[in-house]
PDB file of C-alpha atoms in Angstrom:
ATOM      1  CA  UNK N   8       5.076   0.911 -39.258  1.00 93.00           C
ATOM      2  CA  UNK N   9       4.308   3.962 -37.149  1.00 93.00           C
ATOM      3  CA  UNK N  10       0.674   2.956 -36.665  1.00 95.00           C
ATOM      4  CA  UNK N  11       1.530  -0.643 -35.772  1.00 96.00           C
ATOM      5  CA  UNK N  12       3.948   0.566 -33.082  1.00 96.00           C
ATOM      6  CA  UNK N  13       1.433   3.120 -31.877  1.00 95.00           C
ATOM      7  CA  UNK N  14      -1.145   0.333 -31.503  1.00 97.00           C
ATOM      8  CA  UNK N  15       1.305  -1.498 -29.230  1.00 97.00           C
ATOM      9  CA  UNK N  16       1.796   1.694 -27.207  1.00 95.00           C
ATOM     10  CA  UNK N  17      -1.953   2.168 -26.776  1.00 96.00           C
ATOM     11  CA  UNK N  18      -2.501  -1.452 -25.787  1.00 96.00           C
ATOM     12  CA  UNK N  19       0.243  -1.260 -23.159  1.00 95.00           C
ATOM     13  CA  UNK N  20      -1.386   1.846 -21.724  1.00 95.00           C
ATOM     14  CA  UNK N  21      -4.730   0.030 -21.613  1.00 95.00           C
ATOM     15  CA  UNK N  22      -3.068  -2.827 -19.708  1.00 94.00           C
ATOM     16  CA  UNK N  23      -1.550  -0.413 -17.224  1.00 95.00           C
ATOM     17  CA  UNK N  24      -4.837   1.378 -16.662  1.00 95.00           C
ATOM     18  CA  UNK N  25      -6.604  -1.949 -16.179  1.00 94.00           C
ATOM     19  CA  UNK N  26      -4.111  -2.922 -13.471  1.00 93.00           C
ATOM     20  CA  UNK N  27      -4.170   0.247 -11.340  1.00 94.00           C
ATOM     21  CA  UNK N  28      -6.974   1.990  -9.443  1.00 94.00           C
ATOM     22  CA  UNK N  29      -8.934   4.479 -11.521  1.00 95.00           C
ATOM     23  CA  UNK N  30      -7.987   7.183  -9.026  1.00 95.00           C
ATOM     24  CA  UNK N  31      -4.368   6.970 -10.305  1.00 93.00           C
ATOM     25  CA  UNK N  32      -5.185   7.333 -14.026  1.00 95.00           C
ATOM     26  CA  UNK N  33      -4.975  11.145 -14.111  1.00 94.00           C
ATOM     27  CA  UNK N  34      -1.738  11.166 -12.130  1.00 92.00           C
ATOM     28  CA  UNK N  35      -0.153   8.672 -14.506  1.00 92.00           C
ATOM     29  CA  UNK N  36      -1.259  10.623 -17.571  1.00 92.00           C
ATOM     30  CA  UNK N  37       0.326  13.753 -16.078  1.00 92.00           C
ATOM     31  CA  UNK N  38       3.618  11.903 -15.503  1.00 90.00           C
ATOM     32  CA  UNK N  39       3.637  10.589 -19.069  1.00 89.00           C
ATOM     33  CA  UNK N  40       3.037  14.080 -20.456  1.00 87.00           C
ATOM     34  CA  UNK N  41       5.457  15.875 -18.169  1.00 86.00           C
ATOM     35  CA  UNK N  42       8.319  13.397 -18.449  1.00 82.00           C
ATOM     36  CA  UNK N  43       7.618  12.332 -22.035  1.00 74.00           C
ATOM     37  CA  UNK N  44       7.638   8.659 -21.039  1.00 80.00           C
ATOM     38  CA  UNK N  45       4.292   7.873 -22.594  1.00 85.00           C
ATOM     39  CA  UNK N  46       5.849   6.767 -25.888  1.00 90.00           C
ATOM     40  CA  UNK N  47       8.636   4.605 -24.434  1.00 92.00           C
ATOM     41  CA  UNK N  48       7.499   1.036 -25.107  1.00 95.00           C
ATOM     42  CA  UNK N  49      10.078  -0.535 -22.780  1.00 94.00           C
ATOM     43  CA  UNK N  50       9.156   1.922 -20.046  1.00 93.00           C
ATOM     44  CA  UNK N  51       5.453   1.189 -20.505  1.00 94.00           C
ATOM     45  CA  UNK N  52       6.080  -2.561 -20.274  1.00 94.00           C
ATOM     46  CA  UNK N  53       8.066  -2.051 -17.079  1.00 93.00           C
ATOM     47  CA  UNK N  54       5.315   0.192 -15.689  1.00 93.00           C
ATOM     48  CA  UNK N  55       2.792  -2.570 -16.343  1.00 94.00           C
ATOM     49  CA  UNK N  56       4.918  -5.141 -14.539  1.00 94.00           C
ATOM     50  CA  UNK N  57       5.485  -2.742 -11.602  1.00 92.00           C
ATOM     51  CA  UNK N  58       1.729  -2.191 -11.359  1.00 91.00           C
ATOM     52  CA  UNK N  59       1.259  -5.905 -10.720  1.00 91.00           C
ATOM     53  CA  UNK N  60       0.689  -7.035 -14.281  1.00 91.00           C
ATOM     54  CA  UNK N  61       1.432 -10.634 -15.199  1.00 90.00           C
ATOM     55  CA  UNK N  62       4.692 -11.463 -16.932  1.00 90.00           C
ATOM     56  CA  UNK N  63       4.579 -12.106 -20.659  1.00 90.00           C
ATOM     57  CA  UNK N  64       5.407 -15.370 -22.428  1.00 91.00           C
ATOM     58  CA  UNK N  65       8.909 -15.756 -23.886  1.00 90.00           C
ATOM     59  CA  UNK N  66       7.641 -15.383 -27.482  1.00 84.00           C
ATOM     60  CA  UNK N  67       6.054 -12.051 -26.554  1.00 88.00           C
ATOM     61  CA  UNK N  68       9.340 -10.806 -25.084  1.00 91.00           C
ATOM     62  CA  UNK N  69      11.166 -11.590 -28.342  1.00 92.00           C
ATOM     63  CA  UNK N  70       8.514  -9.871 -30.448  1.00 94.00           C
ATOM     64  CA  UNK N  71       8.283  -6.965 -28.048  1.00 95.00           C
ATOM     65  CA  UNK N  72      12.056  -6.413 -28.228  1.00 95.00           C
ATOM     66  CA  UNK N  73      11.818  -6.283 -32.012  1.00 95.00           C
ATOM     67  CA  UNK N  74       8.999  -3.725 -31.991  1.00 96.00           C
ATOM     68  CA  UNK N  75      10.475  -1.606 -29.186  1.00 95.00           C
ATOM     69  CA  UNK N  76      13.861  -1.599 -30.910  1.00 94.00           C
ATOM     70  CA  UNK N  77      12.553  -0.349 -34.254  1.00 93.00           C
ATOM     71  CA  UNK N  78       9.603   1.861 -33.293  1.00 93.00           C
ATOM     72  CA  UNK N  79       9.927   5.490 -32.390  1.00 89.00           C
ATOM     73  CA  UNK N  80       7.249   8.142 -32.087  1.00 86.00           C
ATOM     74  CA  UNK N  81       9.340  10.260 -34.452  1.00 87.00           C
ATOM     75  CA  UNK N  82       8.394   7.910 -37.302  1.00 89.00           C
ATOM     76  CA  UNK N  83       5.221   9.972 -37.384  1.00 87.00           C
ATOM     77  CA  UNK N  84       7.210  13.040 -38.395  1.00 88.00           C
ATOM     78  CA  UNK N  85      10.264  11.510 -40.038  1.00 88.00           C
ATOM     79  CA  UNK N  86       9.260   8.424 -42.011  1.00 83.00           C
ATOM     80  CA  UNK N  87      12.059   6.216 -43.271  1.00 85.00           C
ATOM     81  CA  UNK N  88      12.364   3.440 -45.788  1.00 89.00           C
ATOM     82  CA  UNK N  89      12.490  -0.052 -44.352  1.00 88.00           C
ATOM     83  CA  UNK N  90      13.146  -3.275 -46.255  1.00 93.00           C
ATOM     84  CA  UNK N  91       9.832  -5.004 -46.992  1.00 94.00           C
ATOM     85  CA  UNK N  92      10.763  -8.180 -45.110  1.00 95.00           C
ATOM     86  CA  UNK N  93      11.676  -6.149 -42.002  1.00 93.00           C
ATOM     87  CA  UNK N  94       8.442  -4.181 -42.285  1.00 94.00           C
ATOM     88  CA  UNK N  95       6.264  -7.302 -42.450  1.00 96.00           C
ATOM     89  CA  UNK N  96       8.177  -8.917 -39.580  1.00 96.00           C
ATOM     90  CA  UNK N  97       7.577  -5.768 -37.529  1.00 96.00           C
ATOM     91  CA  UNK N  98       3.874  -5.603 -38.380  1.00 97.00           C
ATOM     92  CA  UNK N  99       3.386  -9.315 -37.638  1.00 97.00           C
ATOM     93  CA  UNK N 100       5.087  -8.910 -34.255  1.00 97.00           C
ATOM     94  CA  UNK N 101       2.995  -5.833 -33.422  1.00 97.00           C
ATOM     95  CA  UNK N 102      -0.197  -7.698 -34.379  1.00 97.00           C
ATOM     96  CA  UNK N 103       0.745 -10.635 -32.151  1.00 96.00           C
ATOM     97  CA  UNK N 104       1.426  -8.279 -29.243  1.00 95.00           C
ATOM     98  CA  UNK N 105      -1.913  -6.509 -29.698  1.00 96.00           C
ATOM     99  CA  UNK N 106      -3.721  -9.860 -29.803  1.00 95.00           C
ATOM    100  CA  UNK N 107      -1.990 -11.032 -26.612  1.00 93.00           C
ATOM    101  CA  UNK N 108      -2.880  -7.817 -24.827  1.00 93.00           C
ATOM    102  CA  UNK N 109      -6.498  -8.036 -25.999  1.00 94.00           C
ATOM    103  CA  UNK N 110      -6.739 -11.428 -24.325  1.00 93.00           C
ATOM    104  CA  UNK N 111      -5.472  -9.904 -21.080  1.00 90.00           C
ATOM    105  CA  UNK N 112      -7.878  -6.981 -21.029  1.00 90.00           C
TER     106      UNK N 112
END
């Protein structure tokens, strides 16, 4: 579950970087490190939209809400048990998000 959510995080960052000038990449990385916003999936999605990125289809928004609501970077350090059905729903949603983002890159 942690790795599936982390894949979504990384793909969102790739989208953001692809939508802003390369000269801003270092500045943005510094902000993410300093303000610890680099793991906030909702914040990353909003950053992408603010940077001029295209809106996402309705199905993506539903899946994204599911992933963003359940994923937390702390899962890396504090794993928890999740019902199997919830886990597979989460992983399927994360996979669909990654595939959508790949098409946009």
